[in-house]
């Protein structure tokens, strides 16, 4: 096995290199994090970009075994935010110089939903004079729908592959047409075809997931030339079927530690993509997102969902900031980023440099 310093200086990491790095501890781990920080400073700088997160609706037609808002969770009240409140949240993000928003919701593919989203995108563009960047995170849709939303003015789309391992994917989803691994890959390619900057990601520390699976996940992200990534620790939810597998889980701290390593290694592999410091990190460690930024992430997604609804968008337990106002979040962003020596890119879209550079993307 190569010494860690040799691996860290390679221009192209192999699967074995990644497996080694995912298992480093102590001084070697410090070297890993130092390397990813250096690369971030070189290729991205210390600027963090904001995406105001609007959790538009927790209505979902799918039944993922891990997710608290899955269709079969009858204990969950359902909501969809009224148009004027969505626009108000977007306006709040715009006036507070966030630069961009993300509209996220459970999955729906009916025409009413599709048209509603198109309408909201257009209205948000209008209220911000075209200035507010819009990312969508609305699941698997047809190419036609992706195109409609792109043409309406959204320009980035997130769809996590969740795990790049087909067998594991099948174990954490029902086995039917709605939860089909190949369809998910096709959706990713269609998102890119429609013109979006493409984001995906995985959950880390799932029951039955191996270190080798995680190495394959990172290779998958490099292979499909992803522009942006959101990866977070898996967090169990007691009202989901996967909760039965709890005995197979690593501790939350271990899942958190693995997530930091995944972010750090990915930054070394893909130097100028956008990497989000996801909310699930903060559910385990109050400084989880800040640490992720130190190790290579450069995107923060402060929640701007009206307070009333926040408690109902519980994909997992212990979700942070569920009882806060956006105003509270706002005051803490600068302070928190200042603590780790980062600055905030106010009023900027902060698009993936990797995307902007790669005009000759493979489109199929
Ligand atoms: N733990 C962590 N992340 C989860 N997600 C859904 N359920 C959980 C959970 N229990 C993530 C999925 C999904 C994203 C919106 O939230 O990766 O794509
Ligand atoms: Fe809603 Fe998975 S449960 S998309």
PDB file of C-alpha atoms and ligand atoms in Angstrom, residues 66-68 104 137 159-160 162 184 201-203 232-237 280 313 315-317, ligand 1:
ATOM      1  CA  UNK A  66     -35.634   5.275   4.586  1.00  0.00           C
ATOM      2  CA  UNK A  67     -37.624   8.465   4.146  1.00  0.00           C
ATOM      3  CA  UNK A  68     -39.944   9.987   6.756  1.00  0.00           C
ATOM      4  CA  UNK A 104     -37.501  20.848  -2.945  1.00  0.00           C
ATOM      5  CA  UNK A 137     -35.022  19.069  -6.361  1.00  0.00           C
ATOM      6  CA  UNK A 159     -31.516  14.210  -8.002  1.00  0.00           C
ATOM      7  CA  UNK A 160     -29.615  11.978  -5.661  1.00  0.00           C
ATOM      8  CA  UNK A 162     -28.871   7.616  -3.170  1.00  0.00           C
ATOM      9  CA  UNK A 184     -33.130   6.929 -11.984  1.00  0.00           C
ATOM     10  CA  UNK A 201     -25.412  12.498  -4.293  1.00  0.00           C
ATOM     11  CA  UNK A 202     -25.628   9.564  -1.957  1.00  0.00           C
ATOM     12  CA  UNK A 203     -26.467   8.709   1.612  1.00  0.00           C
ATOM     13  CA  UNK A 232     -25.115  13.357   3.805  1.00  0.00           C
ATOM     14  CA  UNK A 233     -25.115  10.799   6.562  1.00  0.00           C
ATOM     15  CA  UNK A 234     -28.027   8.418   6.666  1.00  0.00           C
ATOM     16  CA  UNK A 235     -30.178   9.173   9.711  1.00  0.00           C
ATOM     17  CA  UNK A 236     -32.698   6.618  10.837  1.00  0.00           C
ATOM     18  CA  UNK A 237     -36.387   7.500  11.044  1.00  0.00           C
ATOM     19  CA  UNK A 280     -28.231  16.090   7.729  1.00  0.00           C
ATOM     20  CA  UNK A 313     -40.584  18.133   6.314  1.00  0.00           C
ATOM     21  CA  UNK A 315     -37.039  13.153   6.038  1.00  0.00           C
ATOM     22  CA  UNK A 316     -35.120  11.934   9.080  1.00  0.00           C
ATOM     23  CA  UNK A 317     -35.175  12.514  12.813  1.00  0.00           C
TER      24      UNK A 317
HETATM   25  N1  LIG B   1     -31.436  10.110   6.245  1.00  0.00           N
HETATM   26  C1  LIG B   1     -30.658  10.915   5.506  1.00  0.00           C
HETATM   27  N2  LIG B   1     -31.024  11.437   4.337  1.00  0.00           N
HETATM   28  C2  LIG B   1     -32.257  11.136   3.888  1.00  0.00           C
HETATM   29  N3  LIG B   1     -32.900  11.496   2.764  1.00  0.00           N
HETATM   30  C3  LIG B   1     -34.125  10.941   2.780  1.00  0.00           C
HETATM   31  N4  LIG B   1     -34.294  10.221   3.894  1.00  0.00           N
HETATM   32  C4  LIG B   1     -33.137  10.315   4.596  1.00  0.00           C
HETATM   33  C5  LIG B   1     -32.689   9.778   5.834  1.00  0.00           C
HETATM   34  N5  LIG B   1     -33.453   8.988   6.569  1.00  0.00           N
HETATM   35  C6  LIG B   1     -32.264  12.287   1.712  1.00  0.00           C
HETATM   36  C7  LIG B   1     -32.275  11.512   0.388  1.00  0.00           C
HETATM   37  C8  LIG B   1     -33.085  12.401  -0.519  1.00  0.00           C
HETATM   38  C9  LIG B   1     -32.877  13.753   0.105  1.00  0.00           C
HETATM   39  C10 LIG B   1     -33.886  14.771  -0.277  1.00  0.00           C
HETATM   40  O1  LIG B   1     -32.938  13.496   1.492  1.00  0.00           O
HETATM   41  O2  LIG B   1     -30.945  11.382  -0.078  1.00  0.00           O
HETATM   42  O3  LIG B   1     -32.636  12.371  -1.861  1.00  0.00           O
END
